[in-house]
Short mmCIF file of C-alpha atoms in Angstrom, two decimals:
data_model
loop_
_atom_site.label_atom_id
_atom_site.label_comp_id
_atom_site.label_asym_id
_atom_site.label_seq_id
_atom_site.Cartn_x
_atom_site.Cartn_y
_atom_site.Cartn_z
CA UNK A 1 37.97 25.76 -13.86
CA UNK A 2 35.66 28.88 -14.34
CA UNK A 3 37.42 32.04 -15.64
CA UNK A 4 36.50 35.69 -14.14
CA UNK A 5 36.49 38.13 -16.78
CA UNK A 6 38.38 40.57 -14.16
CA UNK A 7 41.26 37.49 -13.61
CA UNK A 8 43.49 40.16 -15.42
CA UNK A 9 42.72 42.72 -13.61
CA UNK A 10 43.78 40.55 -10.41
CA UNK A 11 46.93 39.52 -11.98
CA UNK A 12 47.81 43.59 -12.76
CA UNK A 13 46.75 44.06 -9.09
CA UNK A 14 49.33 41.73 -7.66
CA UNK A 15 51.98 42.57 -9.78
CA UNK A 16 52.01 46.26 -9.18
CA UNK A 17 51.64 45.21 -5.32
CA UNK A 18 54.73 43.13 -5.58
CA UNK A 19 56.44 46.15 -7.69
CA UNK A 20 57.23 43.95 -10.81
CA UNK A 21 57.55 45.16 -14.00
CA UNK A 22 55.42 43.88 -16.38
CA UNK A 23 58.17 42.63 -19.08
CA UNK A 24 59.72 41.07 -16.26
CA UNK A 25 56.77 38.69 -15.27
CA UNK A 26 55.99 38.14 -18.94
CA UNK A 27 59.89 36.87 -19.75
CA UNK A 28 59.69 34.65 -16.34
CA UNK A 29 56.42 32.82 -17.76
CA UNK A 30 57.49 32.91 -21.63
CA UNK A 31 55.33 35.22 -23.45
CA UNK A 32 55.46 38.83 -24.80
CA UNK A 33 54.93 41.99 -22.70
CA UNK A 34 52.28 42.92 -25.28
CA UNK A 35 50.37 39.92 -24.71
CA UNK A 36 50.57 39.99 -20.98
CA UNK A 37 49.17 43.24 -21.36
CA UNK A 38 46.26 42.10 -23.21
CA UNK A 39 45.72 39.53 -20.09
CA UNK A 40 45.98 42.01 -17.53
CA UNK A 41 43.41 44.26 -19.56
CA UNK A 42 40.76 41.52 -19.65
CA UNK A 43 41.29 41.36 -23.47
CA UNK A 44 42.23 37.65 -23.69
CA UNK A 45 41.44 34.68 -21.32
CA UNK A 46 43.75 32.89 -19.66
CA UNK A 47 43.84 29.21 -17.91
CA UNK A 48 45.94 26.15 -18.06
CA UNK A 49 49.47 25.69 -17.41
CA UNK A 50 50.08 29.71 -18.27
CA UNK A 51 47.44 30.67 -15.18
CA UNK A 52 49.66 28.68 -13.23
CA UNK A 53 52.82 29.87 -13.95
CA UNK A 54 51.58 33.33 -13.48
CA UNK A 55 50.28 32.68 -10.15
CA UNK A 56 53.71 30.96 -9.23
CA UNK A 57 55.44 34.19 -10.28
CA UNK A 58 53.29 36.29 -7.90
CA UNK A 59 53.60 34.09 -5.00
CA UNK A 60 50.03 33.21 -4.97
CA UNK A 61 47.54 30.36 -6.44
CA UNK A 62 45.38 30.31 -9.62
CA UNK A 63 42.15 30.04 -7.38
CA UNK A 64 43.23 33.73 -5.61
CA UNK A 65 43.58 35.19 -9.27
CA UNK A 66 40.44 33.37 -10.81
CA UNK A 67 37.44 33.41 -8.22
CA UNK A 68 35.03 36.17 -8.98
CA UNK A 69 33.58 38.78 -6.63
CA UNK A 70 31.04 37.05 -3.81
CA UNK A 71 27.61 37.43 -5.34
CA UNK A 72 26.13 39.09 -2.43
CA UNK A 73 28.50 41.88 -2.88
CA UNK A 74 27.72 42.38 -6.24
CA UNK A 75 23.98 42.14 -5.60
CA UNK A 76 24.47 44.83 -3.25
CA UNK A 77 26.09 47.19 -5.03
CA UNK A 78 23.67 46.44 -8.11
CA UNK A 79 20.67 47.02 -5.66
CA UNK A 80 22.56 50.15 -4.40
CA UNK A 81 22.95 51.84 -8.04
CA UNK A 82 19.30 51.14 -8.93
CA UNK A 83 18.27 52.83 -5.78
CA UNK A 84 19.36 56.57 -7.22
CA UNK A 85 18.82 55.71 -10.97
CA UNK A 86 19.11 59.21 -11.82
CA UNK A 87 22.95 59.25 -10.89
CA UNK A 88 23.26 56.80 -13.73
CA UNK A 89 25.62 54.08 -12.10
CA UNK A 90 27.49 51.87 -14.28
CA UNK A 91 25.84 48.80 -12.91
CA UNK A 92 27.59 46.57 -15.76
CA UNK A 93 30.80 47.44 -14.11
CA UNK A 94 30.11 46.49 -10.60
CA UNK A 95 32.44 43.39 -10.60
CA UNK A 96 34.78 45.52 -12.04
CA UNK A 97 34.53 47.72 -8.76
CA UNK A 98 34.62 44.98 -6.50
CA UNK A 99 36.96 43.26 -8.43
CA UNK A 100 39.89 45.95 -8.21
CA UNK A 101 38.50 47.86 -4.98
CA UNK A 102 36.69 45.35 -2.89
CA UNK A 103 37.12 47.73 0.17
CA UNK A 104 35.52 50.45 -1.37
CA UNK A 105 32.74 48.02 -2.90
CA UNK A 106 32.34 46.78 0.49
CA UNK A 107 31.64 50.35 1.93
CA UNK A 108 29.31 51.10 -0.75
CA UNK A 109 27.01 48.11 0.17
CA UNK A 110 27.60 48.73 4.04
CA UNK A 111 26.14 52.23 3.52
CA UNK A 112 23.38 50.60 1.11
CA UNK A 113 22.21 48.26 3.74
CA UNK A 114 22.63 51.27 6.84
CA UNK A 115 20.55 53.68 4.41
CA UNK A 116 17.88 50.33 4.13
CA UNK A 117 18.02 50.08 7.80
CA UNK A 118 17.32 53.70 8.56
CA UNK A 119 14.55 53.67 6.30
CA UNK A 120 12.80 50.63 7.56
CA UNK A 121 13.15 52.44 11.18
CA UNK A 122 11.96 55.55 10.18
CA UNK A 123 8.85 53.76 8.52
CA UNK A 124 8.42 51.93 12.00
CA UNK A 125 8.79 54.90 14.15
CA UNK A 126 6.04 57.05 11.93
CA UNK A 127 3.62 54.26 11.98
CA UNK A 128 4.23 53.66 15.90
CA UNK A 129 3.82 58.02 16.33
CA UNK A 130 0.90 58.01 14.43
CA UNK A 131 -0.98 54.68 16.02
CA UNK A 132 0.79 54.27 19.33
CA UNK A 133 -2.22 54.48 22.01
CA UNK A 134 0.35 55.05 24.69
CA UNK A 135 1.92 57.94 22.95
CA UNK A 136 -1.90 59.06 22.27
CA UNK A 137 -2.71 58.91 25.73
CA UNK A 138 0.10 60.78 27.25
CA UNK A 139 0.31 63.69 24.95
CA UNK A 140 -3.54 63.85 25.65
CA UNK A 141 -2.92 64.35 29.05
CA UNK A 142 0.05 66.72 28.53
CA UNK A 143 -2.49 69.20 26.01
CA UNK A 144 -5.79 68.64 28.57
CA UNK A 145 -3.29 69.96 31.50
CA UNK A 146 -1.69 73.27 29.69
CA UNK A 147 -5.50 74.10 28.43
CA UNK A 148 -6.84 73.90 31.97
CA UNK A 149 -3.90 76.07 33.16
CA UNK A 150 -4.41 78.50 30.24
CA UNK A 151 -7.91 78.39 31.02
CA UNK A 152 -7.43 79.39 34.86
CA UNK A 153 -4.81 81.86 34.03
CA UNK A 154 -7.19 83.72 31.43
CA UNK A 155 -9.86 83.83 34.31
CA UNK A 156 -7.59 85.30 36.78
CA UNK A 157 -5.68 87.95 34.81
CA UNK A 158 -9.24 89.24 33.27
CA UNK A 159 -8.89 92.16 35.42
CA UNK A 160 -12.48 91.73 36.56
CA UNK A 161 -13.05 91.43 40.91
CA UNK A 162 -12.99 87.84 41.54
CA UNK A 163 -14.06 86.69 44.99
CA UNK A 164 -11.08 85.76 47.28
CA UNK A 165 -12.51 82.03 47.91
CA UNK A 166 -12.92 81.34 44.15
CA UNK A 167 -9.23 83.14 43.77
CA UNK A 168 -7.83 80.47 46.35
CA UNK A 169 -9.85 77.48 44.29
CA UNK A 170 -8.32 78.87 40.94
CA UNK A 171 -5.09 78.74 42.37
CA UNK A 172 -5.18 75.39 43.85
CA UNK A 173 -6.64 74.05 40.61
CA UNK A 174 -3.46 75.68 38.58
CA UNK A 175 -1.03 73.68 41.40
CA UNK A 176 -3.02 70.64 40.67
CA UNK A 177 -3.16 70.49 37.09
CA UNK A 178 0.47 71.97 37.23
CA UNK A 179 1.53 69.00 39.15
CA UNK A 180 -0.22 67.00 36.55
CA UNK A 181 1.39 68.30 33.69
CA UNK A 182 4.46 67.98 35.21
CA UNK A 183 3.71 64.16 35.75
CA UNK A 184 2.36 63.68 32.74
CA UNK A 185 5.48 65.28 30.90
CA UNK A 186 7.78 63.04 33.15
CA UNK A 187 5.90 60.02 32.11
CA UNK A 188 6.43 61.14 28.17
CA UNK A 189 9.90 61.31 28.69
CA UNK A 190 10.39 58.10 30.35
CA UNK A 191 8.38 56.23 27.95
CA UNK A 192 10.43 57.46 25.07
CA UNK A 193 13.52 56.81 26.28
CA UNK A 194 12.70 53.72 27.10
CA UNK A 195 11.72 53.07 23.54
CA UNK A 196 14.90 54.16 22.51
CA UNK A 197 16.17 50.99 24.27
CA UNK A 198 13.80 48.85 22.95
CA UNK A 199 12.93 46.94 19.62
CA UNK A 200 9.49 48.42 19.19
CA UNK A 201 8.20 46.79 22.48
CA UNK A 202 4.74 45.54 21.80
CA UNK A 203 1.87 48.37 22.96
CA UNK A 204 -1.43 46.20 22.08
CA UNK A 205 -2.34 42.81 23.12
CA UNK A 206 -2.12 41.48 19.75
CA UNK A 207 1.35 42.60 18.84
CA UNK A 208 2.78 40.57 22.24
CA UNK A 209 1.07 37.23 20.29
CA UNK A 210 2.78 38.95 17.23
CA UNK A 211 6.07 38.61 18.96
CA UNK A 212 6.05 34.90 19.63
CA UNK A 213 4.77 33.89 16.74
CA UNK A 214 7.31 35.81 14.75
CA UNK A 215 9.73 33.63 16.58
CA UNK A 216 8.33 30.41 15.42
CA UNK A 217 7.59 31.70 12.21
CA UNK A 218 3.95 31.12 12.77
CA UNK A 219 4.25 27.61 12.96
CA UNK A 220 3.24 25.53 16.34
CA UNK A 221 4.34 22.26 16.30
CA UNK A 222 2.24 21.19 19.52
CA UNK A 223 -1.02 22.13 18.28
CA UNK A 224 -0.44 19.97 15.06
CA UNK A 225 -0.65 17.25 17.39
CA UNK A 226 -4.02 18.15 18.68
CA UNK A 227 -5.34 17.20 15.53
CA UNK A 228 -6.99 14.14 17.01
CA UNK A 229 -7.90 15.36 20.36
CA UNK A 230 -11.11 16.52 21.42
CA UNK A 231 -12.84 18.36 23.92
CA UNK A 232 -11.32 18.93 27.23
CA UNK A 233 -7.89 17.58 26.01
CA UNK A 234 -7.64 19.92 23.22
CA UNK A 235 -8.54 22.82 25.58
CA UNK A 236 -5.73 22.02 28.44
CA UNK A 237 -3.46 21.66 25.67
CA UNK A 238 -3.88 25.25 24.39
CA UNK A 239 -4.44 26.57 28.17
CA UNK A 240 -0.92 24.98 28.78
CA UNK A 241 0.64 26.89 25.43
CA UNK A 242 -0.95 29.87 26.55
CA UNK A 243 0.92 29.84 29.94
CA UNK A 244 4.16 28.41 28.39
CA UNK A 245 4.85 31.55 26.26
CA UNK A 246 7.08 33.86 27.83
CA UNK A 247 6.06 37.25 25.99
CA UNK A 248 2.10 37.52 27.08
CA UNK A 249 2.45 39.31 29.86
CA UNK A 250 -1.30 41.11 30.05
CA UNK A 251 -4.43 39.15 30.88
CA UNK A 252 -5.92 40.56 27.33
CA UNK A 253 -2.92 39.20 25.54
CA UNK A 254 -3.58 35.51 26.62
CA UNK A 255 -7.25 35.90 25.66
CA UNK A 256 -5.98 37.24 22.10
CA UNK A 257 -3.75 34.40 21.96
CA UNK A 258 -6.09 31.52 23.27
CA UNK A 259 -8.56 32.57 20.33
CA UNK A 260 -5.66 31.88 17.39
CA UNK A 261 -4.53 28.88 18.98
CA UNK A 262 -7.76 27.54 19.17
CA UNK A 263 -8.39 28.50 15.28
CA UNK A 264 -4.60 26.79 14.81
CA UNK A 265 -6.04 23.61 16.28
CA UNK A 266 -9.31 23.30 14.61
CA UNK A 267 -7.57 24.22 11.30
CA UNK A 268 -4.83 21.84 11.60
CA UNK A 269 -7.65 18.94 12.60
CA UNK A 270 -9.25 20.06 9.47
CA UNK A 271 -6.16 19.78 7.00
CA UNK A 272 -3.35 17.20 8.98
CA UNK A 273 -0.18 18.60 8.04
CA UNK A 274 1.21 15.08 6.38
CA UNK A 275 -1.78 15.22 4.30
CA UNK A 276 -1.51 18.86 3.08
CA UNK A 277 2.27 18.47 2.31
CA UNK A 278 1.69 15.63 0.04
CA UNK A 279 -1.05 17.42 -1.57
CA UNK A 280 0.72 20.92 -1.94
CA UNK A 281 3.29 18.41 -4.36
CA UNK A 282 0.81 17.65 -6.89
CA UNK A 283 -1.58 21.01 -6.18
CA UNK A 284 1.51 23.47 -6.46
CA UNK A 285 -0.09 25.54 -3.73
CA UNK A 286 -3.20 26.12 -5.72
CA UNK A 287 -5.65 27.21 -3.15
CA UNK A 288 -8.57 26.39 -4.94
CA UNK A 289 -7.69 22.90 -5.79
CA UNK A 290 -6.62 22.20 -2.29
CA UNK A 291 -10.11 23.88 -0.57
CA UNK A 292 -11.83 21.43 -3.20
CA UNK A 293 -9.51 18.08 -2.47
CA UNK A 294 -9.95 18.72 1.60
CA UNK A 295 -13.81 20.29 1.48
CA UNK A 296 -12.79 23.42 2.98
CA UNK A 297 -13.02 27.11 3.06
CA UNK A 298 -10.55 28.72 1.34
CA UNK A 299 -9.13 31.02 4.44
CA UNK A 300 -8.76 27.72 5.99
CA UNK A 301 -6.39 26.50 3.24
CA UNK A 302 -4.67 29.99 3.30
CA UNK A 303 -3.71 29.96 7.08
CA UNK A 304 -2.75 26.23 6.47
CA UNK A 305 -0.32 27.19 3.83
CA UNK A 306 0.95 30.32 5.22
CA UNK A 307 1.70 29.01 8.76
CA UNK A 308 3.06 25.20 8.06
CA UNK A 309 7.08 24.77 6.83
CA UNK A 310 6.93 24.73 2.63
CA UNK A 311 8.03 21.76 1.34
CA UNK A 312 12.01 21.64 0.55
CA UNK A 313 13.12 24.33 -2.46
CA UNK A 314 9.46 26.04 -1.99
CA UNK A 315 9.04 29.83 -1.26
CA UNK A 316 7.78 31.12 1.53
CA UNK A 317 4.52 32.69 1.52
CA UNK A 318 2.62 35.37 4.02
CA UNK A 319 -0.52 36.10 4.94
CA UNK A 320 -2.56 38.83 6.66
CA UNK A 321 -6.05 39.13 7.90
CA UNK A 322 -8.72 42.18 8.99
CA UNK A 323 -11.84 42.64 10.30
CA UNK A 324 -14.95 44.67 9.00
CA UNK A 325 -13.23 47.86 9.68
CA UNK A 326 -10.04 47.09 7.37
CA UNK A 327 -7.77 47.01 10.39
CA UNK A 328 -5.31 44.30 9.98
CA UNK A 329 -5.02 42.17 13.23
CA UNK A 330 -3.11 39.19 11.90
CA UNK A 331 0.25 39.16 10.11
CA UNK A 332 2.91 36.93 8.87
CA UNK A 333 5.27 38.91 7.14
CA UNK A 334 6.79 37.79 3.89
CA UNK A 335 10.22 39.72 2.83
CA UNK A 336 9.76 42.00 0.13
CA UNK A 337 5.94 42.69 1.19
CA UNK A 338 5.98 45.87 3.90
CA UNK A 339 3.19 45.51 6.43
CA UNK A 340 2.29 48.12 8.53
CA UNK A 341 2.60 47.68 12.04
CA UNK A 342 -0.21 49.61 13.18
CA UNK A 343 -4.07 50.56 11.63
CA UNK A 344 -5.03 50.15 8.02
CA UNK A 345 -2.68 49.33 5.05
CA UNK A 346 -3.00 50.20 1.14
CA UNK A 347 -6.81 50.53 0.33
CA UNK A 348 -5.58 48.51 -3.44
CA UNK A 349 -4.89 45.29 -1.60
CA UNK A 350 -7.08 42.43 -2.70
CA UNK A 351 -7.62 42.43 1.03
CA UNK A 352 -9.96 45.36 0.58
CA UNK A 353 -11.28 44.22 -2.54
CA UNK A 354 -12.28 41.11 -1.13
CA UNK A 355 -13.84 42.89 2.12
CA UNK A 356 -16.05 44.96 -0.76
CA UNK A 357 -17.28 41.68 -2.12
CA UNK A 358 -18.04 39.10 0.77
CA UNK A 359 -17.99 35.85 -0.76
CA UNK A 360 -16.01 36.42 -3.80
CA UNK A 361 -12.58 35.08 -4.36
CA UNK A 362 -10.20 38.07 -5.70
CA UNK A 363 -6.66 37.78 -7.01
CA UNK A 364 -4.07 39.93 -8.24
CA UNK A 365 -0.26 40.26 -9.08
CA UNK A 366 0.45 43.23 -7.52
CA UNK A 367 4.05 44.90 -7.56
CA UNK A 368 5.71 46.43 -4.17
CA UNK A 369 7.40 49.51 -4.69
CA UNK A 370 11.46 50.07 -3.94
CA UNK A 371 14.83 50.61 -5.60
CA UNK A 372 14.11 47.02 -7.29
CA UNK A 373 10.04 46.53 -7.53
CA UNK A 374 9.17 42.86 -6.24
CA UNK A 375 6.06 41.14 -7.52
CA UNK A 376 3.46 39.14 -5.70
CA UNK A 377 0.37 36.96 -6.34
CA UNK A 378 -2.06 38.09 -3.82
CA UNK A 379 -5.38 35.83 -3.04
CA UNK A 380 -8.03 36.78 -0.73
CA UNK A 381 -11.57 36.09 0.10
CA UNK A 382 -14.08 37.45 2.68
CA UNK A 383 -16.30 35.39 4.41
CA UNK A 384 -18.89 36.06 7.51
CA UNK A 385 -17.29 34.70 10.95
CA UNK A 386 -20.81 33.82 12.27
CA UNK A 387 -23.94 32.55 11.67
CA UNK A 388 -26.11 34.86 9.51
CA UNK A 389 -29.14 36.40 10.71
CA UNK A 390 -32.02 38.57 9.99
CA UNK A 391 -31.79 42.13 11.64
CA UNK A 392 -27.94 42.13 12.52
CA UNK A 393 -24.99 43.21 10.29
CA UNK A 394 -22.88 40.08 9.70
CA UNK A 395 -19.24 40.09 11.24
CA UNK A 396 -16.91 39.93 8.61
CA UNK A 397 -13.49 38.69 7.85
CA UNK A 398 -10.99 38.90 5.22
CA UNK A 399 -7.91 36.75 4.69
CA UNK A 400 -5.01 37.50 1.71
CA UNK A 401 -2.66 34.87 1.04
CA UNK A 402 0.79 36.81 -0.35
CA UNK A 403 3.10 34.49 -2.22
CA UNK A 404 6.11 35.74 -4.46
CA UNK A 405 5.30 35.59 -8.50
CA UNK A 406 7.14 32.98 -10.15
CA UNK A 407 8.50 34.14 -13.72
CA UNK A 408 6.09 32.84 -15.54
CA UNK A 409 3.65 34.93 -13.51
CA UNK A 410 5.94 38.07 -13.51
CA UNK A 411 6.85 38.15 -17.40
CA UNK A 412 5.03 40.59 -19.40
CA UNK A 413 2.00 40.72 -17.12
CA UNK A 414 0.71 43.81 -15.73
CA UNK A 415 1.16 44.14 -12.00
CA UNK A 416 -1.08 46.31 -9.76
CA UNK A 417 0.87 48.97 -7.90
CA UNK A 418 0.19 48.97 -4.33
CA UNK A 419 2.25 49.96 -1.17
CA UNK A 420 2.26 49.46 2.46
CA UNK A 421 0.34 52.74 3.69
CA UNK A 422 0.27 56.05 2.39
CA UNK A 423 2.66 57.44 5.18
CA UNK A 424 5.50 55.59 4.09
CA UNK A 425 4.28 54.60 0.05
CA UNK A 426 6.60 56.69 -2.13
CA UNK A 427 3.83 56.48 -5.01
CA UNK A 428 3.02 60.15 -5.43
CA UNK A 429 0.68 59.74 -8.17
CA UNK A 430 -1.77 57.49 -6.39
CA UNK A 431 -5.29 58.05 -6.65
CA UNK A 432 -5.92 56.04 -3.51
CA UNK A 433 -3.38 58.63 -1.17
CA UNK A 434 -4.91 59.83 2.23
CA UNK A 435 -2.04 61.79 3.37
CA UNK A 436 1.41 62.74 2.07
CA UNK A 437 4.50 60.24 2.36
CA UNK A 438 7.37 61.12 4.65
CA UNK A 439 9.63 59.61 2.28
CA UNK A 440 8.27 62.08 -0.45
CA UNK A 441 11.10 63.88 -2.38
CA UNK A 442 9.78 67.00 -1.66
CA UNK A 443 9.78 66.35 2.33
#
C-alpha cells in the first residue's frame, strides 16, 4: 500500500479528535510514546501490522490514514499559490494544508476557481463592450438624440428673435428627439438587462453557428457520411443539416453555416475519416507529412485534424481562421489558449505572420500568459481563396492549427510570448500593444 508522508499527521488529528493521550495510544499498540511522537510528526514511516493496530485503536481503517489529499485539490492549491508569487506561499507544503485542514484548503481552491471564473467573465464582457455591434448601435442612437436636443436648445436659448413658425418647428423637433432618446435609452436598458440573464447570447450570424459547433466539438458525423455523395445528394444533405440546427435563427446565420458545411464536406471527401485516423498514428499529426501523403493543401489537413476526434490518448487541437482584414471568423477553442470573441487577436500569432507572407508556412512555439504559463505549437499558412487574376487583389485566408506543446518541444526551447488581445493581455512590455489592458495592475 503506497504511503503518504502525511499519514502521521492524520493519526495525530484522529487521536486528538477522539481525546486520546499519546502515551495511551502508544501503550495500546505496543510502542513507546517517543516513537509514536516521531510517527505523528511524519519523521518515521509506518505500515503493515503497526498501521493496522493504530487504525483499530482509533476506530478507523488504514486506508483513511494513508490516502493522500485529492490530486485536483492539490493542483488547485498550487495554482492558487503560483497566481500570486509575490506572497511567496510555501508550495511544497500544499499537501500539509490539504491533509490537516481540508476545509480551509477546499475554501482556498474554491475561491481560486471563483477568481478565475470572474476574470474570464470580465474578459468576455470587456470584449463585448468593445465590439458588440448592437450595443454600439444603441449608444450611437442615444448620443445622436442628445446631440440633436442640445443643438435645438442652443438655438432657442440664443437670445435672438425667432419666427413663431420656426419656434414651433424647433419645439416639435425637441419632442420627437426626446421620444427617440427615451426609446433608445429604454431599449439599451432592456438589452443590458437581458444580457445579464443570458450566457453571452450571439450577436452576429457567425456566433450562432459557433454555438452549434461548440456543442458538437466541431465534429459533424452527418457530413462525414457525404464523402462519396455528389451533386444534388450532397447539397440536399447539407440543406437538411442547416434546417436541423436549432440555434440558426437568422437567414444570415444559415448562409454562414451553409458555407461552413460545404467546406467541411469537401474536406471530408478529400481526406476520409478512417484513412486520416490510420495515418495520424504513423505521422504523429505531422501536418506536412499528412499533406504530402494525401496530396492536399495544408489548410485542408489542419481543418481535418481540428474537426475530427483525436485517437485515444492524443491531445485535442484548436484552430482559428482569419481573412485578409485579420478578423477571426472561425474558432475551435483549445483549453489554455485564449481566443477573443470579437475583432482581431494578438499580432504576434503565427496566423498573422502567415497573412503577411502568403504561401509561406509559419511555425512557432508560443507561450500564453497566466498563473501557470502554457506553451503551444502553432502552425499557420495563408493561401488565396479564389483564382488569382490580373488587376484584382487576391482574397486571402489564413489558418492556424494550435497543438499543446509536448515535453520535448517545451523543454529548454525559447517560446514566443503571445496573448489573446491587447485589452485583456497582462503583458506590459509588449511592443505590439495597441491599448492598455484592463487586467493591468495599474488599473
